[in-house]
Amino acid sequence: MKAIQVKQGGGPEVMQLVELPIPEPKANEAVVKLAASGVNFIDVYVREGRYKAPLPVVPGQEGAGVVTAVGADVHSVKPGDRVAWCSVLGTYAEYASVPADRLVPIPNGVNDQQAAAAMLQGMTAHYLSHDTYPLKQGETALVHAAAGGVGLLLVQMAHNIGARVIATVSTDEKAQLARGAGAHEVILYSKSDFEAETRRLTGGKGVDVVYDSVGKTTFEKGLSVLRPRKMMVLFGGSSGAVPPFDPMVLAQKGSLYVTRPTLVAYIATREELLARSSAVFSMVSAGKLKLRIAHTYPLAEAQQAHRDLEARKTTGKLLLIP
Ligand code: NDP
């Protein structure tokens, strides 16, 4: 089978198209023929070596397709079933072997590409808005990088809850997309100071929650736009890692909370994985959550997909099609 492999960490060029044997399932695994693999920013961290993985590694942690073989102990799925999964390495390939308890069924009404697009970013937007800081109607959320993969989904979910969404993006085109997803206000943080703008837009009061995936360039100012006792949800570092900071800052800015959550902790049990994925798929099939699959690339063009993602050229979801 064809697969993308990384033998040592580095730039996009370290991702090479190689020929590998189709995997055999271990006793607890199912082999899936991929219809699509999601591309996520975490794949960049794995490729670079910022997140450690045993090398050589087939990157990619989000996929959907059809089961072709199952291990001896697997009874939850069978060949022919349509399934999706995330947070298991190895999806930049034609086939992947996946622990069966990490697979979820794809319901009718959701196609394979939609499933691959919804798993990682959809469940992330879901846990952020429903569990990490459960947004309430009438509250105000600041969402950074709002036209990105997670961003567009998070804006829609926050909007559907009835919250007021202030979004940040870097271009006018992205601003339009954020508005289309339900953002009430959009700040071009590449041109104006989002701290001052957020203060102005909230009449000086600030916001109830900041959902920050950008990190290095936004974190500190984000703390300054929170209302007292409210929450900074730092869930990524697209601009780089946030440097260490003094917790006294949280006291000075109003007894704030900071959390640094990850999806794996919010889908740790089989029950939670099934509940969360089915909640997201229900939103998709009901038309309440629109997936913007803006960029599809052949598997062989994984390097280009990463270049585009890192250069902030993309909006919504990127998929690799084997
Ligand atoms: P995005 O589609 O959001 O792409 C990243 C976006 O970040 C860019 O489009 C850009 O939007 C913005 N950005 C700001 N500064 C930079 C910079 N210096 N370089 C690159 N991009 C920048 O990616 P994803 O939706 O895949 O992921 C978003 C973030 O969420 C990532 O940091 C990822 O690691 C994190 N994440 C965390 C999860 C968790 O559970 N903790 C789960 C899933 C994702 P603009 O041009 O508008 O500024």
mmCIF file of C-alpha atoms and ligand atoms in Angstrom:
data_model
loop_
_atom_site.group_PDB
_atom_site.id
_atom_site.type_symbol
_atom_site.label_atom_id
_atom_site.label_comp_id
_atom_site.label_asym_id
_atom_site.label_seq_id
_atom_site.Cartn_x
_atom_site.Cartn_y
_atom_site.Cartn_z
ATOM 1 C CA MET A 1 0.000 0.000 0.000
ATOM 2 C CA LYS A 2 0.988 3.630 -0.386
ATOM 3 C CA ALA A 3 1.697 5.617 2.764
ATOM 4 C CA ILE A 4 3.430 8.776 3.884
ATOM 5 C CA GLN A 5 6.340 8.100 6.181
ATOM 6 C CA VAL A 6 8.545 10.311 8.370
ATOM 7 C CA LYS A 7 11.953 8.836 9.182
ATOM 8 C CA GLN A 8 13.252 11.862 11.071
ATOM 9 C CA GLY A 9 11.607 15.065 12.255
ATOM 10 C CA GLY A 10 11.776 18.241 10.174
ATOM 11 C CA GLY A 11 9.970 20.361 7.569
ATOM 12 C CA PRO A 12 7.272 19.153 5.165
ATOM 13 C CA GLU A 13 9.983 17.571 2.959
ATOM 14 C CA VAL A 14 10.577 14.794 5.520
ATOM 15 C CA MET A 15 7.178 13.320 4.586
ATOM 16 C CA GLN A 16 7.918 10.776 1.874
ATOM 17 C CA LEU A 17 5.548 8.607 -0.150
ATOM 18 C CA VAL A 18 6.578 4.973 0.390
ATOM 19 C CA GLU A 19 5.317 1.466 -0.321
ATOM 20 C CA LEU A 20 4.478 -0.521 2.847
ATOM 21 C CA PRO A 21 2.774 -3.874 3.413
ATOM 22 C CA ILE A 22 -0.965 -3.696 4.159
ATOM 23 C CA PRO A 23 -1.112 -4.051 7.973
ATOM 24 C CA GLU A 24 -2.319 -7.271 9.620
ATOM 25 C CA PRO A 25 -4.715 -6.671 12.537
ATOM 26 C CA LYS A 26 -3.549 -7.557 16.047
ATOM 27 C CA ALA A 27 -6.123 -9.455 18.144
ATOM 28 C CA ASN A 28 -7.848 -6.233 19.311
ATOM 29 C CA GLU A 29 -7.549 -4.316 16.023
ATOM 30 C CA ALA A 30 -9.450 -3.791 12.800
ATOM 31 C CA VAL A 31 -7.852 -2.909 9.475
ATOM 32 C CA VAL A 32 -9.603 -0.084 7.643
ATOM 33 C CA LYS A 33 -9.273 0.928 3.972
ATOM 34 C CA LEU A 34 -9.211 4.703 4.230
ATOM 35 C CA ALA A 35 -11.575 6.831 2.175
ATOM 36 C CA ALA A 36 -10.038 10.020 3.583
ATOM 37 C CA SER A 37 -7.557 11.136 6.207
ATOM 38 C CA GLY A 38 -7.966 14.421 8.029
ATOM 39 C CA VAL A 39 -5.039 16.830 8.174
ATOM 40 C CA ASN A 40 -4.687 18.593 11.524
ATOM 41 C CA PHE A 41 -2.228 21.016 13.035
ATOM 42 C CA ILE A 42 -1.116 18.316 15.469
ATOM 43 C CA ASP A 43 0.296 16.459 12.433
ATOM 44 C CA VAL A 44 2.752 19.345 12.019
ATOM 45 C CA TYR A 45 3.926 18.949 15.633
ATOM 46 C CA VAL A 46 4.414 15.188 15.112
ATOM 47 C CA ARG A 47 6.248 15.727 11.820
ATOM 48 C CA GLU A 48 8.572 18.299 13.410
ATOM 49 C CA GLY A 49 9.229 16.065 16.428
ATOM 50 C CA ARG A 50 7.694 18.614 18.840
ATOM 51 C CA TYR A 51 5.317 15.785 19.821
ATOM 52 C CA LYS A 52 7.397 12.620 20.091
ATOM 53 C CA ALA A 53 6.419 9.516 18.124
ATOM 54 C CA PRO A 54 8.512 6.370 17.573
ATOM 55 C CA LEU A 55 10.241 6.697 14.181
ATOM 56 C CA PRO A 56 9.699 5.910 11.399
ATOM 57 C CA VAL A 57 6.097 7.024 11.728
ATOM 58 C CA VAL A 58 3.120 7.220 9.397
ATOM 59 C CA PRO A 59 1.569 10.550 10.469
ATOM 60 C CA GLY A 60 -2.096 11.474 10.590
ATOM 61 C CA GLN A 61 -4.581 10.887 13.412
ATOM 62 C CA GLU A 62 -8.011 11.118 11.813
ATOM 63 C CA GLY A 63 -9.646 8.865 9.278
ATOM 64 C CA ALA A 64 -12.742 7.219 7.888
ATOM 65 C CA GLY A 65 -13.304 4.229 5.643
ATOM 66 C CA VAL A 66 -14.410 0.610 5.431
ATOM 67 C CA VAL A 67 -13.279 -2.286 7.636
ATOM 68 C CA THR A 68 -11.469 -4.968 5.604
ATOM 69 C CA ALA A 69 -10.223 -7.344 8.328
ATOM 70 C CA VAL A 70 -10.560 -7.816 12.080
ATOM 71 C CA GLY A 71 -8.429 -9.457 14.782
ATOM 72 C CA ALA A 72 -9.473 -12.581 16.686
ATOM 73 C CA ASP A 73 -10.914 -10.714 19.695
ATOM 74 C CA VAL A 74 -12.887 -8.095 17.759
ATOM 75 C CA HIS A 75 -16.669 -8.428 17.776
ATOM 76 C CA SER A 76 -17.771 -4.778 17.696
ATOM 77 C CA VAL A 77 -17.112 -4.299 13.949
ATOM 78 C CA LYS A 78 -16.938 -6.563 10.894
ATOM 79 C CA PRO A 79 -15.611 -6.281 7.330
ATOM 80 C CA GLY A 80 -17.782 -3.931 5.309
ATOM 81 C CA ASP A 81 -18.661 -1.604 8.219
ATOM 82 C CA ARG A 82 -18.135 2.132 7.703
ATOM 83 C CA VAL A 83 -16.104 3.542 10.578
ATOM 84 C CA ALA A 84 -14.236 6.655 11.672
ATOM 85 C CA TRP A 85 -11.624 7.380 14.347
ATOM 86 C CA CYS A 86 -9.083 9.875 15.603
ATOM 87 C CA SER A 87 -6.122 10.258 17.945
ATOM 88 C CA VAL A 88 -4.458 7.060 16.656
ATOM 89 C CA LEU A 89 -1.370 7.624 14.488
ATOM 90 C CA GLY A 90 -1.101 6.212 10.966
ATOM 91 C CA THR A 91 -3.894 7.650 8.808
ATOM 92 C CA TYR A 92 -1.747 9.132 6.001
ATOM 93 C CA ALA A 93 -1.999 5.765 4.209
ATOM 94 C CA GLU A 94 -4.282 3.562 2.131
ATOM 95 C CA TYR A 95 -4.891 1.221 5.084
ATOM 96 C CA ALA A 96 -4.556 1.566 8.861
ATOM 97 C CA SER A 97 -4.811 -0.913 11.713
ATOM 98 C CA VAL A 98 -6.756 0.627 14.590
ATOM 99 C CA PRO A 99 -7.763 -0.630 18.065
ATOM 100 C CA ALA A 100 -11.407 -1.607 17.567
ATOM 101 C CA ASP A 101 -12.518 0.210 20.709
ATOM 102 C CA ARG A 102 -11.406 3.505 19.117
ATOM 103 C CA LEU A 103 -13.635 3.051 16.046
ATOM 104 C CA VAL A 104 -17.061 4.627 15.862
ATOM 105 C CA PRO A 105 -19.793 3.779 13.375
ATOM 106 C CA ILE A 106 -20.557 6.374 10.691
ATOM 107 C CA PRO A 107 -24.312 6.929 10.617
ATOM 108 C CA ASN A 108 -26.319 7.075 7.400
ATOM 109 C CA GLY A 109 -26.597 10.705 6.383
ATOM 110 C CA VAL A 110 -22.893 11.327 6.986
ATOM 111 C CA ASN A 111 -20.520 10.402 4.156
ATOM 112 C CA ASP A 112 -16.959 9.160 4.605
ATOM 113 C CA GLN A 113 -15.315 12.495 3.829
ATOM 114 C CA GLN A 114 -17.600 14.290 6.258
ATOM 115 C CA ALA A 115 -16.802 11.705 8.921
ATOM 116 C CA ALA A 116 -13.063 12.143 8.400
ATOM 117 C CA ALA A 117 -13.543 15.906 8.601
ATOM 118 C CA ALA A 118 -15.672 15.878 11.751
ATOM 119 C CA MET A 119 -13.931 13.503 14.133
ATOM 120 C CA LEU A 120 -10.942 15.370 15.513
ATOM 121 C CA GLN A 121 -11.881 19.004 14.998
ATOM 122 C CA GLY A 122 -15.621 18.431 15.551
ATOM 123 C CA MET A 123 -15.159 16.575 18.828
ATOM 124 C CA THR A 124 -12.616 19.203 19.889
ATOM 125 C CA ALA A 125 -15.071 22.039 19.268
ATOM 126 C CA HIS A 126 -17.678 19.979 21.122
ATOM 127 C CA TYR A 127 -15.694 19.331 24.302
ATOM 128 C CA LEU A 128 -14.385 22.912 24.407
ATOM 129 C CA SER A 129 -17.831 24.485 24.188
ATOM 130 C CA HIS A 130 -19.812 21.850 26.131
ATOM 131 C CA ASP A 131 -17.412 20.579 28.809
ATOM 132 C CA THR A 132 -14.183 22.550 29.315
ATOM 133 C CA TYR A 133 -16.074 25.805 29.571
ATOM 134 C CA PRO A 134 -19.744 24.914 29.067
ATOM 135 C CA LEU A 135 -20.998 28.005 27.312
ATOM 136 C CA LYS A 136 -24.376 29.374 28.237
ATOM 137 C CA GLN A 137 -26.873 31.421 26.292
ATOM 138 C CA GLY A 138 -26.072 35.109 26.586
ATOM 139 C CA GLU A 139 -22.401 34.640 27.481
ATOM 140 C CA THR A 140 -19.613 36.036 25.314
ATOM 141 C CA ALA A 141 -16.764 33.951 23.904
ATOM 142 C CA LEU A 142 -13.611 35.094 22.138
ATOM 143 C CA VAL A 143 -12.553 32.530 19.516
ATOM 144 C CA HIS A 144 -9.124 32.927 17.917
ATOM 145 C CA ALA A 145 -8.306 31.630 14.400
ATOM 146 C CA ALA A 146 -12.041 31.413 13.837
ATOM 147 C CA ALA A 147 -11.856 30.470 10.144
ATOM 148 C CA GLY A 148 -9.582 27.492 10.787
ATOM 149 C CA GLY A 149 -10.558 23.860 11.104
ATOM 150 C CA VAL A 150 -11.527 23.863 14.769
ATOM 151 C CA GLY A 151 -12.406 27.568 14.624
ATOM 152 C CA LEU A 152 -15.289 27.380 12.147
ATOM 153 C CA LEU A 153 -16.856 24.479 14.066
ATOM 154 C CA LEU A 154 -16.409 26.117 17.455
ATOM 155 C CA VAL A 155 -18.013 29.343 16.236
ATOM 156 C CA GLN A 156 -21.038 27.407 14.973
ATOM 157 C CA MET A 157 -21.448 25.454 18.206
ATOM 158 C CA ALA A 158 -21.098 28.578 20.351
ATOM 159 C CA HIS A 159 -23.601 30.376 18.132
ATOM 160 C CA ASN A 160 -26.041 27.449 18.361
ATOM 161 C CA ILE A 161 -25.800 27.529 22.173
ATOM 162 C CA GLY A 162 -26.875 31.171 22.010
ATOM 163 C CA ALA A 163 -23.582 32.748 23.028
ATOM 164 C CA ARG A 164 -22.236 35.938 21.524
ATOM 165 C CA VAL A 165 -19.076 35.145 19.551
ATOM 166 C CA ILE A 166 -16.233 37.564 18.978
ATOM 167 C CA ALA A 167 -13.897 36.021 16.412
ATOM 168 C CA THR A 168 -10.339 36.819 15.376
ATOM 169 C CA VAL A 169 -8.917 36.075 11.903
ATOM 170 C CA SER A 170 -6.055 37.356 9.746
ATOM 171 C CA THR A 171 -7.761 38.248 6.439
ATOM 172 C CA ASP A 172 -10.998 39.706 5.055
ATOM 173 C CA GLU A 173 -11.837 36.420 3.333
ATOM 174 C CA LYS A 174 -11.516 34.595 6.655
ATOM 175 C CA ALA A 175 -13.626 37.291 8.328
ATOM 176 C CA GLN A 176 -16.469 36.526 5.914
ATOM 177 C CA LEU A 177 -16.268 32.840 6.702
ATOM 178 C CA ALA A 178 -16.312 33.482 10.448
ATOM 179 C CA ARG A 179 -19.384 35.696 10.051
ATOM 180 C CA GLY A 180 -21.041 33.009 7.922
ATOM 181 C CA ALA A 181 -20.439 30.523 10.739
ATOM 182 C CA GLY A 182 -22.280 32.791 13.178
ATOM 183 C CA ALA A 183 -19.670 35.125 14.657
ATOM 184 C CA HIS A 184 -21.339 38.338 15.801
ATOM 185 C CA GLU A 185 -18.156 40.398 15.681
ATOM 186 C CA VAL A 186 -14.923 39.754 13.802
ATOM 187 C CA ILE A 187 -11.563 41.318 14.578
ATOM 188 C CA LEU A 188 -8.711 41.298 12.074
ATOM 189 C CA TYR A 189 -6.007 40.637 14.651
ATOM 190 C CA SER A 190 -3.377 40.982 11.945
ATOM 191 C CA LYS A 191 -4.338 44.667 11.559
ATOM 192 C CA SER A 192 -5.827 45.832 14.833
ATOM 193 C CA ASP A 193 -5.173 45.167 18.504
ATOM 194 C CA PHE A 194 -7.638 42.454 19.551
ATOM 195 C CA GLU A 195 -7.329 43.391 23.229
ATOM 196 C CA ALA A 196 -8.494 46.966 22.647
ATOM 197 C CA GLU A 197 -11.165 45.858 20.149
ATOM 198 C CA THR A 198 -12.569 43.208 22.486
ATOM 199 C CA ARG A 199 -12.766 45.748 25.300
ATOM 200 C CA ARG A 200 -14.574 48.171 23.016
ATOM 201 C CA LEU A 201 -17.001 45.529 21.734
ATOM 202 C CA THR A 202 -17.882 44.440 25.284
ATOM 203 C CA GLY A 203 -18.240 47.940 26.669
ATOM 204 C CA GLY A 204 -15.128 47.398 28.784
ATOM 205 C CA LYS A 205 -16.558 44.315 30.514
ATOM 206 C CA GLY A 206 -14.567 41.621 28.739
ATOM 207 C CA VAL A 207 -15.547 38.068 27.817
ATOM 208 C CA ASP A 208 -16.560 34.931 29.726
ATOM 209 C CA VAL A 209 -14.132 32.625 27.967
ATOM 210 C CA VAL A 210 -11.227 32.820 25.531
ATOM 211 C CA TYR A 211 -10.730 29.778 23.297
ATOM 212 C CA ASP A 212 -7.107 30.183 22.251
ATOM 213 C CA SER A 213 -5.436 27.825 19.760
ATOM 214 C CA VAL A 214 -2.877 30.382 18.587
ATOM 215 C CA GLY A 215 -0.828 30.505 21.791
ATOM 216 C CA LYS A 216 2.389 32.451 21.748
ATOM 217 C CA THR A 217 1.126 35.609 20.040
ATOM 218 C CA THR A 218 -2.300 35.804 21.719
ATOM 219 C CA PHE A 219 -2.178 34.229 25.186
ATOM 220 C CA GLU A 220 -1.029 37.152 27.289
ATOM 221 C CA LYS A 221 -3.427 39.701 25.803
ATOM 222 C CA GLY A 222 -6.197 37.142 26.022
ATOM 223 C CA LEU A 223 -5.855 37.097 29.799
ATOM 224 C CA SER A 224 -6.481 40.843 29.777
ATOM 225 C CA VAL A 225 -9.886 40.584 28.083
ATOM 226 C CA LEU A 226 -11.399 38.093 30.541
ATOM 227 C CA ARG A 227 -13.969 39.070 33.132
ATOM 228 C CA PRO A 228 -12.971 38.290 36.745
ATOM 229 C CA ARG A 229 -13.094 34.555 37.635
ATOM 230 C CA LYS A 230 -13.513 33.551 33.997
ATOM 231 C CA MET A 231 -11.556 31.057 31.931
ATOM 232 C CA MET A 232 -8.683 31.000 29.448
ATOM 233 C CA VAL A 233 -8.885 27.775 27.454
ATOM 234 C CA LEU A 234 -5.500 27.407 25.804
ATOM 235 C CA PHE A 235 -5.855 24.432 23.479
ATOM 236 C CA GLY A 236 -3.093 24.919 20.915
ATOM 237 C CA GLY A 237 -0.023 26.809 19.833
ATOM 238 C CA SER A 238 -0.289 27.465 16.100
ATOM 239 C CA SER A 239 1.986 30.511 16.464
ATOM 240 C CA GLY A 240 4.320 28.734 18.903
ATOM 241 C CA ALA A 241 4.337 27.577 22.502
ATOM 242 C CA VAL A 242 3.313 29.932 25.311
ATOM 243 C CA PRO A 243 6.361 30.706 27.471
ATOM 244 C CA PRO A 244 6.233 29.922 31.209
ATOM 245 C CA PHE A 245 4.304 32.544 33.177
ATOM 246 C CA ASP A 246 3.864 33.614 36.797
ATOM 247 C CA PRO A 247 0.518 32.392 38.265
ATOM 248 C CA MET A 248 0.299 35.704 40.189
ATOM 249 C CA VAL A 249 -0.754 37.210 36.841
ATOM 250 C CA LEU A 250 -4.026 35.283 37.232
ATOM 251 C CA ALA A 251 -4.640 36.956 40.577
ATOM 252 C CA GLN A 252 -3.815 40.405 39.266
ATOM 253 C CA LYS A 253 -6.132 40.056 36.277
ATOM 254 C CA GLY A 254 -9.129 38.990 38.359
ATOM 255 C CA SER A 255 -8.782 35.469 39.851
ATOM 256 C CA LEU A 256 -8.762 33.868 36.419
ATOM 257 C CA TYR A 257 -8.665 30.179 35.494
ATOM 258 C CA VAL A 258 -6.359 28.745 32.850
ATOM 259 C CA THR A 259 -6.659 25.251 31.423
ATOM 260 C CA ARG A 260 -4.664 23.453 28.725
ATOM 261 C CA PRO A 261 -6.980 20.645 27.622
ATOM 262 C CA THR A 262 -6.468 17.896 25.035
ATOM 263 C CA LEU A 263 -9.061 15.893 23.130
ATOM 264 C CA VAL A 264 -7.752 12.508 24.333
ATOM 265 C CA ALA A 265 -8.790 13.302 27.910
ATOM 266 C CA TYR A 266 -12.324 14.077 26.705
ATOM 267 C CA ILE A 267 -12.763 10.825 24.737
ATOM 268 C CA ALA A 268 -10.837 8.617 27.149
ATOM 269 C CA THR A 269 -13.602 6.088 27.731
ATOM 270 C CA ARG A 270 -15.499 4.195 25.056
ATOM 271 C CA GLU A 271 -18.751 5.683 26.380
ATOM 272 C CA GLU A 272 -17.521 9.240 26.081
ATOM 273 C CA LEU A 273 -16.051 8.628 22.618
ATOM 274 C CA LEU A 274 -19.358 7.213 21.371
ATOM 275 C CA ALA A 275 -21.461 9.933 22.998
ATOM 276 C CA ARG A 276 -19.283 12.758 21.695
ATOM 277 C CA SER A 277 -18.890 11.438 18.154
ATOM 278 C CA SER A 278 -22.581 10.730 17.887
ATOM 279 C CA ALA A 279 -23.422 14.225 19.166
ATOM 280 C CA VAL A 280 -21.201 15.711 16.445
ATOM 281 C CA PHE A 281 -22.530 13.421 13.687
ATOM 282 C CA SER A 282 -26.107 14.278 14.717
ATOM 283 C CA MET A 283 -25.328 17.985 14.339
ATOM 284 C CA VAL A 284 -23.857 17.299 10.881
ATOM 285 C CA SER A 285 -26.752 15.201 9.612
ATOM 286 C CA ALA A 286 -29.296 17.674 11.027
ATOM 287 C CA GLY A 287 -27.573 20.495 9.134
ATOM 288 C CA LYS A 288 -26.734 22.335 12.371
ATOM 289 C CA LEU A 289 -22.990 21.920 11.875
ATOM 290 C CA LYS A 290 -21.649 22.733 8.414
ATOM 291 C CA LEU A 291 -18.321 21.163 7.514
ATOM 292 C CA ARG A 292 -16.230 23.255 5.183
ATOM 293 C CA ILE A 293 -14.060 20.712 3.364
ATOM 294 C CA ALA A 294 -12.157 23.430 1.575
ATOM 295 C CA HIS A 295 -9.020 21.567 0.534
ATOM 296 C CA THR A 296 -8.629 17.969 -0.655
ATOM 297 C CA TYR A 297 -5.213 16.689 -1.721
ATOM 298 C CA PRO A 298 -4.082 13.347 -3.130
ATOM 299 C CA LEU A 299 -2.153 11.391 -0.470
ATOM 300 C CA ALA A 300 1.056 11.976 -2.436
ATOM 301 C CA GLU A 301 0.657 15.746 -1.883
ATOM 302 C CA ALA A 302 0.800 15.640 1.912
ATOM 303 C CA GLN A 303 3.806 17.969 1.852
ATOM 304 C CA GLN A 304 1.774 20.640 0.064
ATOM 305 C CA ALA A 305 -1.098 20.247 2.520
ATOM 306 C CA HIS A 306 1.262 20.938 5.422
ATOM 307 C CA ARG A 307 2.852 23.894 3.639
ATOM 308 C CA ASP A 308 -0.561 25.455 3.043
ATOM 309 C CA LEU A 309 -1.730 24.837 6.625
ATOM 310 C CA GLU A 310 1.406 26.307 8.168
ATOM 311 C CA ALA A 311 1.344 29.319 5.827
ATOM 312 C CA ARG A 312 -2.173 30.220 7.086
ATOM 313 C CA LYS A 313 -3.485 29.759 3.538
ATOM 314 C CA THR A 314 -6.222 27.316 4.467
ATOM 315 C CA THR A 315 -9.709 27.652 5.910
ATOM 316 C CA GLY A 316 -11.863 24.900 7.368
ATOM 317 C CA LYS A 317 -10.835 21.297 6.788
ATOM 318 C CA LEU A 318 -8.001 19.723 4.804
ATOM 319 C CA LEU A 319 -8.319 16.094 3.701
ATOM 320 C CA LEU A 320 -5.861 13.669 2.092
ATOM 321 C CA ILE A 321 -7.470 11.238 -0.315
ATOM 322 C CA PRO A 322 -5.525 7.962 -0.774
HETATM 323 P P1 NDP B 1 -6.247 25.732 11.795
HETATM 324 O O1 NDP B 1 -7.053 25.401 10.602
HETATM 325 O O2 NDP B 1 -6.896 26.512 12.881
HETATM 326 O O3 NDP B 1 -4.923 26.438 11.317
HETATM 327 C C1 NDP B 1 -4.179 27.234 12.166
HETATM 328 C C2 NDP B 1 -4.642 28.694 12.112
HETATM 329 O O4 NDP B 1 -4.014 29.383 13.183
HETATM 330 C C3 NDP B 1 -4.230 29.416 10.868
HETATM 331 O O5 NDP B 1 -5.121 29.252 9.782
HETATM 332 C C4 NDP B 1 -4.169 30.854 11.341
HETATM 333 O O6 NDP B 1 -5.437 31.509 11.192
HETATM 334 C C5 NDP B 1 -3.862 30.724 12.832
HETATM 335 N N1 NDP B 1 -2.494 31.191 13.119
HETATM 336 C C6 NDP B 1 -2.177 32.269 13.858
HETATM 337 N N2 NDP B 1 -0.864 32.448 13.907
HETATM 338 C C7 NDP B 1 -0.309 31.469 13.166
HETATM 339 C C8 NDP B 1 1.033 31.145 12.827
HETATM 340 N N3 NDP B 1 2.071 31.872 13.253
HETATM 341 N N4 NDP B 1 1.254 30.072 12.026
HETATM 342 C C9 NDP B 1 0.232 29.315 11.593
HETATM 343 N N5 NDP B 1 -1.068 29.580 11.885
HETATM 344 C C10 NDP B 1 -1.339 30.648 12.672
HETATM 345 O O7 NDP B 1 -5.694 24.356 12.429
HETATM 346 P P2 NDP B 1 -6.493 23.233 13.236
HETATM 347 O O8 NDP B 1 -7.936 23.544 13.263
HETATM 348 O O9 NDP B 1 -6.042 21.898 12.776
HETATM 349 O O10 NDP B 1 -5.900 23.394 14.701
HETATM 350 C C11 NDP B 1 -6.005 24.634 15.382
HETATM 351 C C12 NDP B 1 -5.225 24.581 16.669
HETATM 352 O O11 NDP B 1 -5.933 23.801 17.610
HETATM 353 C C13 NDP B 1 -3.829 23.988 16.577
HETATM 354 O O12 NDP B 1 -2.962 24.707 17.409
HETATM 355 C C14 NDP B 1 -4.027 22.580 17.111
HETATM 356 O O13 NDP B 1 -2.868 22.034 17.655
HETATM 357 C C15 NDP B 1 -5.076 22.828 18.164
HETATM 358 N N6 NDP B 1 -5.867 21.651 18.475
HETATM 359 C C16 NDP B 1 -5.900 21.261 19.780
HETATM 360 C C17 NDP B 1 -6.664 20.216 20.167
HETATM 361 C C18 NDP B 1 -6.756 19.879 21.608
HETATM 362 O O14 NDP B 1 -7.554 19.006 22.005
HETATM 363 N N7 NDP B 1 -6.003 20.526 22.466
HETATM 364 C C19 NDP B 1 -7.415 19.395 19.200
HETATM 365 C C20 NDP B 1 -7.382 19.928 17.856
HETATM 366 C C21 NDP B 1 -6.615 21.006 17.520
HETATM 367 P P3 NDP B 1 -5.428 33.110 10.905
HETATM 368 O O15 NDP B 1 -4.717 33.255 9.592
HETATM 369 O O16 NDP B 1 -6.826 33.507 10.871
HETATM 370 O O17 NDP B 1 -4.648 33.713 12.034
#
